[in-house]
CSV table of C-alpha atoms and ligand atoms in Angstrom, one decimal:
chain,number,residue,atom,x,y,z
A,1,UNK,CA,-7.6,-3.3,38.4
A,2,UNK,CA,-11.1,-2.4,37.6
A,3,UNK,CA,-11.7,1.5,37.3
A,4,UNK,CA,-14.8,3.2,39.1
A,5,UNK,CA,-16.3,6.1,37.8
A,6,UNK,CA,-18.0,7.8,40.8
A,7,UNK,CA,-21.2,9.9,40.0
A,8,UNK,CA,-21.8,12.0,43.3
A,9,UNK,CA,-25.9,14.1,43.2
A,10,UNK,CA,-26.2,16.8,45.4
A,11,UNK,CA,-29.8,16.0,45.9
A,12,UNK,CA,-30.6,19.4,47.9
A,13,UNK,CA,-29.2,23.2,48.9
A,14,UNK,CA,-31.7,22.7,51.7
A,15,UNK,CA,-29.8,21.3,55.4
A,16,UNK,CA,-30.7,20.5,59.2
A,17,UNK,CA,-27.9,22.5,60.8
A,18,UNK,CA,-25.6,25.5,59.5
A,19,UNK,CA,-22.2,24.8,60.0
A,20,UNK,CA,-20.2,27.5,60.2
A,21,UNK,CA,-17.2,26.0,57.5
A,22,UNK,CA,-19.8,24.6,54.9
A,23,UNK,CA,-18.7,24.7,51.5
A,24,UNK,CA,-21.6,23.2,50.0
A,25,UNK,CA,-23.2,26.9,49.2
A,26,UNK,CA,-26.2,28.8,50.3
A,27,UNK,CA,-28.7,26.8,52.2
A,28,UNK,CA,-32.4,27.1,50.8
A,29,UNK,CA,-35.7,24.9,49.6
A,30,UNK,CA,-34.3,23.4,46.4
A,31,UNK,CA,-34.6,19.7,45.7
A,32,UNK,CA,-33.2,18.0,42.3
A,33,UNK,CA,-36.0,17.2,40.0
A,34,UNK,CA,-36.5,13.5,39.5
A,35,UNK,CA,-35.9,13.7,35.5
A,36,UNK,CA,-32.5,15.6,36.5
A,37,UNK,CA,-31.8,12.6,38.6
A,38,UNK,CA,-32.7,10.6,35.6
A,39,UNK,CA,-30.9,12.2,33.0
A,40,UNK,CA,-27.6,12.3,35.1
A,41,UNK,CA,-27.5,8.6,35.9
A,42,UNK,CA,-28.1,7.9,32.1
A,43,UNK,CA,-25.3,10.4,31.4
A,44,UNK,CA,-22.7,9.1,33.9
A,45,UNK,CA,-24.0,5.3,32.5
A,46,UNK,CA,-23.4,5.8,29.5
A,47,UNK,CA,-19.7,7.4,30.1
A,48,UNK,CA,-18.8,4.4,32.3
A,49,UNK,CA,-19.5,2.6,29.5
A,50,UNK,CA,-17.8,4.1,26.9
A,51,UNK,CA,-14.5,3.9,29.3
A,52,UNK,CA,-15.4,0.6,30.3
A,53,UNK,CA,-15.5,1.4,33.8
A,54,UNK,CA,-17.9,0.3,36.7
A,55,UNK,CA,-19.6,2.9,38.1
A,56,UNK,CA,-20.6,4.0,41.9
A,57,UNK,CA,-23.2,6.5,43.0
A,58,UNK,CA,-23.3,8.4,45.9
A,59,UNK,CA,-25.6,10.8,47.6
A,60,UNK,CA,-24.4,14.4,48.7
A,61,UNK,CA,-26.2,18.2,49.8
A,62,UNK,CA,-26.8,19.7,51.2
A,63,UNK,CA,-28.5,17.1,53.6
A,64,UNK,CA,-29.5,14.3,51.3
A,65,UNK,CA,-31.7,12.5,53.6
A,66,UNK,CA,-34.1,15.4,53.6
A,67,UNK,CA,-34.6,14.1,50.2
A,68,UNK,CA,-35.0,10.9,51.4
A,69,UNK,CA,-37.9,9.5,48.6
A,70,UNK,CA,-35.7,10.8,45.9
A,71,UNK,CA,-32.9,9.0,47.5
A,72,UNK,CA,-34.8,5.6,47.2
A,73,UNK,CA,-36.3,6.6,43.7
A,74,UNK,CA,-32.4,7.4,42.4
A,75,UNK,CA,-31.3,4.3,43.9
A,76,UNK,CA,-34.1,2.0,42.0
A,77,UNK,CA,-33.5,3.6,38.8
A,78,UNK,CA,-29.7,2.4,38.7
A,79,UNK,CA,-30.9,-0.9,39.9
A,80,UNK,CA,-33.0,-1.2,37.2
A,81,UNK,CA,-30.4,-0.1,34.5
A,82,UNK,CA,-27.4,-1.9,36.3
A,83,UNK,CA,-27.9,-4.9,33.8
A,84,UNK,CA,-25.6,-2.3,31.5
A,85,UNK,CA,-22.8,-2.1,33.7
A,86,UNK,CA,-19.8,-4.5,34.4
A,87,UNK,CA,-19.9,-4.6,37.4
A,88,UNK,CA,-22.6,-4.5,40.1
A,89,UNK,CA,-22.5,-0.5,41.4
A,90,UNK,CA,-22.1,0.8,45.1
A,91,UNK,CA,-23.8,3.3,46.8
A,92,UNK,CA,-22.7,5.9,49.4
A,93,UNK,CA,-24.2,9.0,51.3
A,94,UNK,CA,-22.3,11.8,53.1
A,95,UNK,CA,-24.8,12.2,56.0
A,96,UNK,CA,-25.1,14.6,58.8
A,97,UNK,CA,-27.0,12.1,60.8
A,98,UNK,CA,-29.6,14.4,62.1
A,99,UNK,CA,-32.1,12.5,60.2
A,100,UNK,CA,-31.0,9.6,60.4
A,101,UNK,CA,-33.4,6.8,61.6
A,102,UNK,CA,-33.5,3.1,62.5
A,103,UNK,CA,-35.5,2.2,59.7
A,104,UNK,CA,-33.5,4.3,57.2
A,105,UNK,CA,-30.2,2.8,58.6
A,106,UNK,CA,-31.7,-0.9,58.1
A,107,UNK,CA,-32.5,0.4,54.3
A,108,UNK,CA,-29.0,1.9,53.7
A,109,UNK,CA,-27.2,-1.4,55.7
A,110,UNK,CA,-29.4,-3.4,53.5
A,111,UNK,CA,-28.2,-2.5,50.2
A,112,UNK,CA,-24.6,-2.2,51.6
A,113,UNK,CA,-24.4,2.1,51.3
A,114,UNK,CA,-21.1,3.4,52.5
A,115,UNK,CA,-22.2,6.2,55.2
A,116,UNK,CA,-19.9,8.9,55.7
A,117,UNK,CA,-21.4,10.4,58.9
A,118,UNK,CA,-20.0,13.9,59.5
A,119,UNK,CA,-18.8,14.3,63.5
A,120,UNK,CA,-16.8,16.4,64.5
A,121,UNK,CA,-15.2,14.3,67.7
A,122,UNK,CA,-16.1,15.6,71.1
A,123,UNK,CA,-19.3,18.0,71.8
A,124,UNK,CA,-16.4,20.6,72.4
A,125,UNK,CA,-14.9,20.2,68.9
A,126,UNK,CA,-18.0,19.6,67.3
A,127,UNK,CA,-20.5,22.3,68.6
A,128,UNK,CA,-17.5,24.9,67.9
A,129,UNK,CA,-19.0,24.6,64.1
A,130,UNK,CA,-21.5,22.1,63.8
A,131,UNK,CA,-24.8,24.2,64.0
A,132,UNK,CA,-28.3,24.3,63.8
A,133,UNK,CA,-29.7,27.6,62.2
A,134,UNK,CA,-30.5,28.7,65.9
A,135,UNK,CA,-26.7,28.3,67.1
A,136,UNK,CA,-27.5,25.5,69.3
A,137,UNK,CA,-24.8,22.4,68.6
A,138,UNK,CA,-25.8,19.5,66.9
A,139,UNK,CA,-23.7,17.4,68.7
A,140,UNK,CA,-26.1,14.9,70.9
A,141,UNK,CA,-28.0,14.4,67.3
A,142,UNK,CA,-25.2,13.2,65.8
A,143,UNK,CA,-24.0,11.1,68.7
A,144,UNK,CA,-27.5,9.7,68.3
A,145,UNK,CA,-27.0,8.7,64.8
A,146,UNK,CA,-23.3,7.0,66.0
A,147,UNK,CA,-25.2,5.0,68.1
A,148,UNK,CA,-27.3,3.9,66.0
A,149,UNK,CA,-24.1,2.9,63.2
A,150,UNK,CA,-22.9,1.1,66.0
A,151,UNK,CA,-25.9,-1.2,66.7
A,152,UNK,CA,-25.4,-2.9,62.6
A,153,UNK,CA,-21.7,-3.5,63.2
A,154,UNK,CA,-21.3,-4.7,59.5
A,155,UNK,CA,-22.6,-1.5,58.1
A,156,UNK,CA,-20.4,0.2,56.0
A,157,UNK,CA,-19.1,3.4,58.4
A,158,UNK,CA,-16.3,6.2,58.1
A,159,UNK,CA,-16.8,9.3,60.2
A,160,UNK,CA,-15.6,12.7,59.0
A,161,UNK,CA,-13.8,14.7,61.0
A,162,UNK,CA,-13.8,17.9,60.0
A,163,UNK,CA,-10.3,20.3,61.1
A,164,UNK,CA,-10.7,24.1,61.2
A,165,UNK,CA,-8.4,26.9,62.5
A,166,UNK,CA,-11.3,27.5,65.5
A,167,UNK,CA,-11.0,23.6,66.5
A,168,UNK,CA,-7.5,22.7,66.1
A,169,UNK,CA,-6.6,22.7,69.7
A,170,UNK,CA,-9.6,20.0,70.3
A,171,UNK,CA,-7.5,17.6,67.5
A,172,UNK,CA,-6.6,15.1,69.9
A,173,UNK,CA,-9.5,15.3,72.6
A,174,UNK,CA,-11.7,14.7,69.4
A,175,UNK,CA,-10.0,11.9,67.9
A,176,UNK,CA,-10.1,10.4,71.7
A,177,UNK,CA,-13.9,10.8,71.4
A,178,UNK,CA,-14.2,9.2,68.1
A,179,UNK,CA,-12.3,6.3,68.8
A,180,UNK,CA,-14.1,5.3,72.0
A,181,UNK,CA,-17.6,6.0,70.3
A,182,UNK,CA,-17.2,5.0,66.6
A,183,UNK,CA,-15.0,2.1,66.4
A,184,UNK,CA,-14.3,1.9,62.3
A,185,UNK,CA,-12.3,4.3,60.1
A,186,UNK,CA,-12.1,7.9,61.0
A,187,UNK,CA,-11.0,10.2,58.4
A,188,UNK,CA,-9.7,14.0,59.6
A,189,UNK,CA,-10.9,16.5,56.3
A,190,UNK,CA,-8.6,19.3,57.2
A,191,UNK,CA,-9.9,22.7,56.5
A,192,UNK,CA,-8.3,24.2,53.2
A,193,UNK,CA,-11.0,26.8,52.8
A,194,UNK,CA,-10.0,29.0,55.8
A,195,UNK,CA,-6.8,30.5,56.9
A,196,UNK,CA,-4.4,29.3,59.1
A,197,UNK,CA,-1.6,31.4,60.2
A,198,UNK,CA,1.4,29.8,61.7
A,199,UNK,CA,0.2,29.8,65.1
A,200,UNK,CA,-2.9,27.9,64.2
A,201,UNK,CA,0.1,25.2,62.3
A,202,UNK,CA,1.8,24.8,65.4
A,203,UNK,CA,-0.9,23.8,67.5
A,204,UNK,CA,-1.9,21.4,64.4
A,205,UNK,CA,2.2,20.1,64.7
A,206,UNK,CA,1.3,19.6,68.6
A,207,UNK,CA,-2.1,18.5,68.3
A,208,UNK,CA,-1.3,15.9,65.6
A,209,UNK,CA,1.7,14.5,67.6
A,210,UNK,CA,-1.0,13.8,70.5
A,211,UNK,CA,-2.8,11.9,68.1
A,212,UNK,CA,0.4,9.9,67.0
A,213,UNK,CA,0.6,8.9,70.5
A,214,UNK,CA,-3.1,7.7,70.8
A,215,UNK,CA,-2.9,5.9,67.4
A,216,UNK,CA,0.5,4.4,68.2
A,217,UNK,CA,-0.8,3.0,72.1
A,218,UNK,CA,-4.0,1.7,70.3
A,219,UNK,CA,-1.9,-0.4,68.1
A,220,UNK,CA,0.0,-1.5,71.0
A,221,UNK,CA,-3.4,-2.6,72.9
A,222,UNK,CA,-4.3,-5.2,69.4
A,223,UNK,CA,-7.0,-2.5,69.2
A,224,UNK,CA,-5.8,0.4,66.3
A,225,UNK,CA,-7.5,3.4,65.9
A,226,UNK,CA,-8.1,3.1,61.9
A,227,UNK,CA,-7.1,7.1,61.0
A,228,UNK,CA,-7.3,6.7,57.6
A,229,UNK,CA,-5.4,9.5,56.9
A,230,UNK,CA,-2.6,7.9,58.6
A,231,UNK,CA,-3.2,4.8,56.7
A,232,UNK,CA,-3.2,6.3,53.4
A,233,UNK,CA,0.7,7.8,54.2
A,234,UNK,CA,2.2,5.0,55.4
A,235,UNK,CA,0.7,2.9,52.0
A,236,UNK,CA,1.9,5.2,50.1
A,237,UNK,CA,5.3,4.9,51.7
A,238,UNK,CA,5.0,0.7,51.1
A,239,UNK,CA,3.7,1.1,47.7
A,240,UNK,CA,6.3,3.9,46.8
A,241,UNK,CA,8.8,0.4,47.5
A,242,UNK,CA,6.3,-1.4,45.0
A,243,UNK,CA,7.4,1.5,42.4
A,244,UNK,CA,3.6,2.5,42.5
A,245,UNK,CA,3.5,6.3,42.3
A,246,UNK,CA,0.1,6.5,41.4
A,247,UNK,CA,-1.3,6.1,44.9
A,248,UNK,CA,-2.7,9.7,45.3
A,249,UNK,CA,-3.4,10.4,42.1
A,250,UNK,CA,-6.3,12.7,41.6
A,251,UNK,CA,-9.2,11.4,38.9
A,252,UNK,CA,-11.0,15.0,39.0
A,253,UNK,CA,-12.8,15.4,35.8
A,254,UNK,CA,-12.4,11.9,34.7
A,255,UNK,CA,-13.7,9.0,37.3
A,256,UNK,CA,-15.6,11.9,39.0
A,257,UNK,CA,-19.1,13.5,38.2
A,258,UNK,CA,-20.2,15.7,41.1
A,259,UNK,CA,-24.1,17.1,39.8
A,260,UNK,CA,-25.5,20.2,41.2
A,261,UNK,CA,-29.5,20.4,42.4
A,262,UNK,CA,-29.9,21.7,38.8
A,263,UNK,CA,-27.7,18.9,36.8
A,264,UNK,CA,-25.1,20.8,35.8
A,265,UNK,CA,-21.4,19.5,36.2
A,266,UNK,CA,-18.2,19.3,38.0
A,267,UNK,CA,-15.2,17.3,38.1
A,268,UNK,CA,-15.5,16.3,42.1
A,269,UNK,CA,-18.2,16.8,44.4
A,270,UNK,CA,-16.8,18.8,46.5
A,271,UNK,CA,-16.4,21.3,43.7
A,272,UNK,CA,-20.5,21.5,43.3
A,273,UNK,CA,-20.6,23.9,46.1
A,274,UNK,CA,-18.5,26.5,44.0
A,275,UNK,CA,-21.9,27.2,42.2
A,276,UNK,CA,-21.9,27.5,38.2
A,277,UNK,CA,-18.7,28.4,38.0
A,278,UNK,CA,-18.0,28.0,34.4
A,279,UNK,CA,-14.2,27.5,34.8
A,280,UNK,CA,-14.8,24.3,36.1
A,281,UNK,CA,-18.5,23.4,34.9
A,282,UNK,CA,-18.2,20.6,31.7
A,283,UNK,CA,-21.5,20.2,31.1
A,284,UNK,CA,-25.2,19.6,31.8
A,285,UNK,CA,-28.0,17.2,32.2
A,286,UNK,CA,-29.6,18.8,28.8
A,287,UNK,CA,-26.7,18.7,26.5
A,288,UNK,CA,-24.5,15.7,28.0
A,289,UNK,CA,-20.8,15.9,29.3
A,290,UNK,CA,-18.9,18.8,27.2
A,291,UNK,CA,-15.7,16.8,26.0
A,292,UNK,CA,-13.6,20.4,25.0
A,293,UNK,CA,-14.2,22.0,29.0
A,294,UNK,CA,-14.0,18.0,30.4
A,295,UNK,CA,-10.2,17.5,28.5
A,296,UNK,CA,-9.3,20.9,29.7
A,297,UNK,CA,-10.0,20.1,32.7
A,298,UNK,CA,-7.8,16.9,32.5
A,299,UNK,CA,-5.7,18.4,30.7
A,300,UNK,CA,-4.7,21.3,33.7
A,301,UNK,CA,-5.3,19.4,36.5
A,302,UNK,CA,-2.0,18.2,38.5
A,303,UNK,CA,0.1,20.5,40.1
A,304,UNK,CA,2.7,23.4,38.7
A,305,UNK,CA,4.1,24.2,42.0
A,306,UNK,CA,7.6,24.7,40.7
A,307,UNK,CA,9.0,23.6,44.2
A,308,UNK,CA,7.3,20.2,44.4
A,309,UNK,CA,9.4,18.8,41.0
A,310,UNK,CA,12.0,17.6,43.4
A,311,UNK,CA,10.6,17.1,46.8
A,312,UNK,CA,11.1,13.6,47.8
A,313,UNK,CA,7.3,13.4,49.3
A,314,UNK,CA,5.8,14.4,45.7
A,315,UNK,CA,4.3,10.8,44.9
A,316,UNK,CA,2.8,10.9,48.7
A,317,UNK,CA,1.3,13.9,49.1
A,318,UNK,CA,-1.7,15.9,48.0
A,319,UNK,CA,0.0,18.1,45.8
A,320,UNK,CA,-2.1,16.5,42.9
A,321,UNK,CA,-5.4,16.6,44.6
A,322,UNK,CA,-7.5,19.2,42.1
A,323,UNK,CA,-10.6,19.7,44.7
A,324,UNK,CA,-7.9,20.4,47.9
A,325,UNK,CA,-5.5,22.5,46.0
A,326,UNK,CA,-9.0,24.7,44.8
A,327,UNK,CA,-9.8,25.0,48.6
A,328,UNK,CA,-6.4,26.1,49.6
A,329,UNK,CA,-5.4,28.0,46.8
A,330,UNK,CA,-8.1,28.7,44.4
A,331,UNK,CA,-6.3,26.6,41.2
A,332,UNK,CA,-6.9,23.1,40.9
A,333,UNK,CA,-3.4,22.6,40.1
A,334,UNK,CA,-1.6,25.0,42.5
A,335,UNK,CA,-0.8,23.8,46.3
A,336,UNK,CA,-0.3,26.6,49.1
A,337,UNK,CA,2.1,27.1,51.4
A,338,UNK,CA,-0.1,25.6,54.7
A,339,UNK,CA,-0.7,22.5,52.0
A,340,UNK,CA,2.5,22.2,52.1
A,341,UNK,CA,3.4,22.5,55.6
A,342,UNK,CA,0.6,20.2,57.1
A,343,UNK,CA,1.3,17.2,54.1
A,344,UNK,CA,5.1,17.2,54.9
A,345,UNK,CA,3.6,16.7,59.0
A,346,UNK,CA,1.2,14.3,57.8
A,347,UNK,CA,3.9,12.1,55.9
A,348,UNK,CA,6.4,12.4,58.7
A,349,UNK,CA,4.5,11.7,61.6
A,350,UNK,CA,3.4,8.6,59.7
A,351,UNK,CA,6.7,7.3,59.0
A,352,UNK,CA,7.6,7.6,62.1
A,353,UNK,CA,5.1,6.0,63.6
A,354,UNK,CA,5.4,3.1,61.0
A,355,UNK,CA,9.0,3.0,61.7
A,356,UNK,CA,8.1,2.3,65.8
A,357,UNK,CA,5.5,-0.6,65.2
A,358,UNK,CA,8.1,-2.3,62.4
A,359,UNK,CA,10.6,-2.4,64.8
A,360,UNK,CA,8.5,-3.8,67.2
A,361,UNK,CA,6.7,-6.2,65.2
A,362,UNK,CA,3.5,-5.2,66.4
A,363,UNK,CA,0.9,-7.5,65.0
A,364,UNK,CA,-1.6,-5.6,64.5
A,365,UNK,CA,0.0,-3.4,62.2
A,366,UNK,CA,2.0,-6.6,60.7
A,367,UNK,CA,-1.5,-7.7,60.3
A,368,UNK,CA,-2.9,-4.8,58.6
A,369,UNK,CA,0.0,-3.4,56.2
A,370,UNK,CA,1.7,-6.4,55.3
A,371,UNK,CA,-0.5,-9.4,55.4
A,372,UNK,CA,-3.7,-8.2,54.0
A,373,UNK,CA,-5.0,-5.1,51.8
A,374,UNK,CA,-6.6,-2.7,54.4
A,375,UNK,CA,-9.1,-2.6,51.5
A,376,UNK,CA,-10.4,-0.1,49.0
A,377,UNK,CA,-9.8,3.6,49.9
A,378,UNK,CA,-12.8,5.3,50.6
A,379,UNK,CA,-12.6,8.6,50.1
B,1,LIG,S1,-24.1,19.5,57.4
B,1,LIG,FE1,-22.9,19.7,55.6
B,1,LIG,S2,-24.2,20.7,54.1
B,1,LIG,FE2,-25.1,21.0,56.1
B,1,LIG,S3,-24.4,23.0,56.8
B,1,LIG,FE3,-23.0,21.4,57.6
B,1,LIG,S4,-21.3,21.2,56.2
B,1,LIG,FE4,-23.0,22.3,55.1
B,2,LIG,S1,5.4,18.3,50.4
B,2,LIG,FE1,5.2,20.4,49.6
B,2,LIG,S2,6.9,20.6,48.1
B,2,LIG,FE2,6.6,18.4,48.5
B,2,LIG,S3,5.3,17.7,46.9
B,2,LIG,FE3,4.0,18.2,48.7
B,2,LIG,S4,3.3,20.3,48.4
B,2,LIG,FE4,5.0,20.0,47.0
């Protein structure tokens, strides 16, 4: 299988709205130069290949599209240099959608961008957080921007549902939005920055179970709700049969160059945020990727959670992930407790629900787990 190095440009520290969970760093005027752009495309050309890799590139902020001419100008560039590479590259934006209009969705659709729009399911759920700087939700703007998604139904689409302590108890009400309004793969992005104390877990058991239940009569109506979180655990479970234990292994630092505003680097992109950090910086636009902090990197990441040696779910969980275990516990290799709790819920409620639709033989999920590839994970 061909390996994809992803090179992820935070093209701004500048946003539309103010959410109230945002990792992604202080918000103010500051766009990436065009020769940064340059230079980092070279760079992460150039390592892809010297691994022999293809390479992606994808857009992130801040809100990229208020950088929309740089946007184009970036995407261009790698056009005209994609002659090096083996394989033709893709391109993908995390988006708002605040900005998003009809003639910059025809654009992205027309080069085939992958748009990870950022909703937060119902307004309830989503105005909890999802903010302009004046407080006022931002949730009819983003339904706007759905609607639009949905008008080009072969455009590439995944909404991001974002999970915090505050809007746990809106879990299952927002999924039901999402699924009624946005009819392609929703992905739930649990909140590992904040807190959660064990009351906020139980309403996450509760709330989750709720959404087993909607996922599980979807299937039943030949219509699935496509939760790719859900999806990801119960591949993991068929490929665990297949002797694959590689199915959530993390490429921080290795197939992953996240570049901040002012091209320096990090081994994910959601890892720019975290500033210049120089724990987890390898390198710059000016002096190229620094191969002593990029091994050491490699070299640490994984998980030394003493406990997870012999849990059964160790190959199917997210104890490995470098960028979630930083947000939950402050090490890239280090998993905390609520990790813990909520991937042992995740991997359970999934085989349970697999287990119900294989006895069944539902056809739909027949269909989609054991006759075809549900496709690459997008992530
Ligand atoms: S839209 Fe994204 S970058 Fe902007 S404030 Fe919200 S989370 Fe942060
Ligand atoms: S479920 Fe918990 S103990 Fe098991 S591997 Fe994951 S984090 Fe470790």
């Amino acid at each position: 299988m061909l390996r994809v190095l992803t090179c992820t440009l935070c093209l701004t520290h500048d946003c539309t709205l103010r959410c109230n969970y945002c990792y992604a760093g202080r918000k103010y005027r500051h766009a990436m130069r065009h020769e940064t752009a340059r230079r980092a495309i070279d760079i992460c050309i150039d390592e892809a290949e010297r691994l022999r890799q293809g390479m992606d590139l994808s857009f992130f902020g801040g809100e990229p599209l208020m950088e929309w001419e740089l946007l184009q100008w970036c995407y261009e560039y790698l056009e005209s240099q994609a002659h090096r590479l083996i394989v033709r590259p893709r391109y993908g934006i995390t988006t708002n959608g605040t900005l998003l209009t009809p003639k910059r969705l025809e654009w992205l659709a027309e080069r085939d961008f992958l748009i990870g729009i950022s909703v937060d399911g119902s307004p309830a759920m989503h105005n909890t957080n999802r903010c302009y700087a004046d407080g006022s939700g931002s949730h009819s703007s983003v339904a706007r921007a759905v609607a639009l998604i949905n008008e080009h139904p072969t455009v590439r689409s995944k909404a991001i549902c974002v999970v915090s302590p505050n809007t746990v108890h809106l879990l299952a009400e927002g999924v039901q939005w999402l699924s009624s309004h946005f009819r392609r793969e929703i992905g739930l992005n649990i909140d590992y920055w904040s807190n959660w104390t064990d009351e906020q877990f139980e309403i996450l058991c509760k709330q989750y179970a709720r959404v087993a239940e909607l996922v599980l009569d979807s299937y039943r109506m030949d219509t699935p709700i496509r939760l790719s979180n859900l999806e990801h655990k119960i591949l993991s479970h068929i490929h665990a049969h297949a002797d694959n234990k590689d199915c959530v292994k993390c490429s921080i630092g290795e197939r992953e160059i996240g570049v901040s505003v002012d091209g320096n680097f990090f081994p994910c992109s959601r890892l720019i945020g975290i500033g210049d950090e120089p724990e987890l910086n390898f390198g710059n636009v000016h002096d190229g990727i620094n191969r002593a902090r990029q091994n050491y990197i490699i070299a640490t990441r994984g998980n030394t959670t003493p406990e997870c040696k012999l849990c059964e779910f160790r190959s199917r969980c997210l104890n490995s992930c470098g960028c979630t275990n930083h947000a939950a516990s402050g090490y890239i290799n280090r998993v905390s407790p609520f990790l813990c709790c909520s991937e042992k819920l995740f991997i359970e409620t999934a085989d349970t629900l697999a287990e119900t639709l294989y006895a069944e033989q539902n056809p739909a999920f027949l269909k989609l787990f054991y006759q075809k590839s549900p496709g690459r994970a997008e992530n």
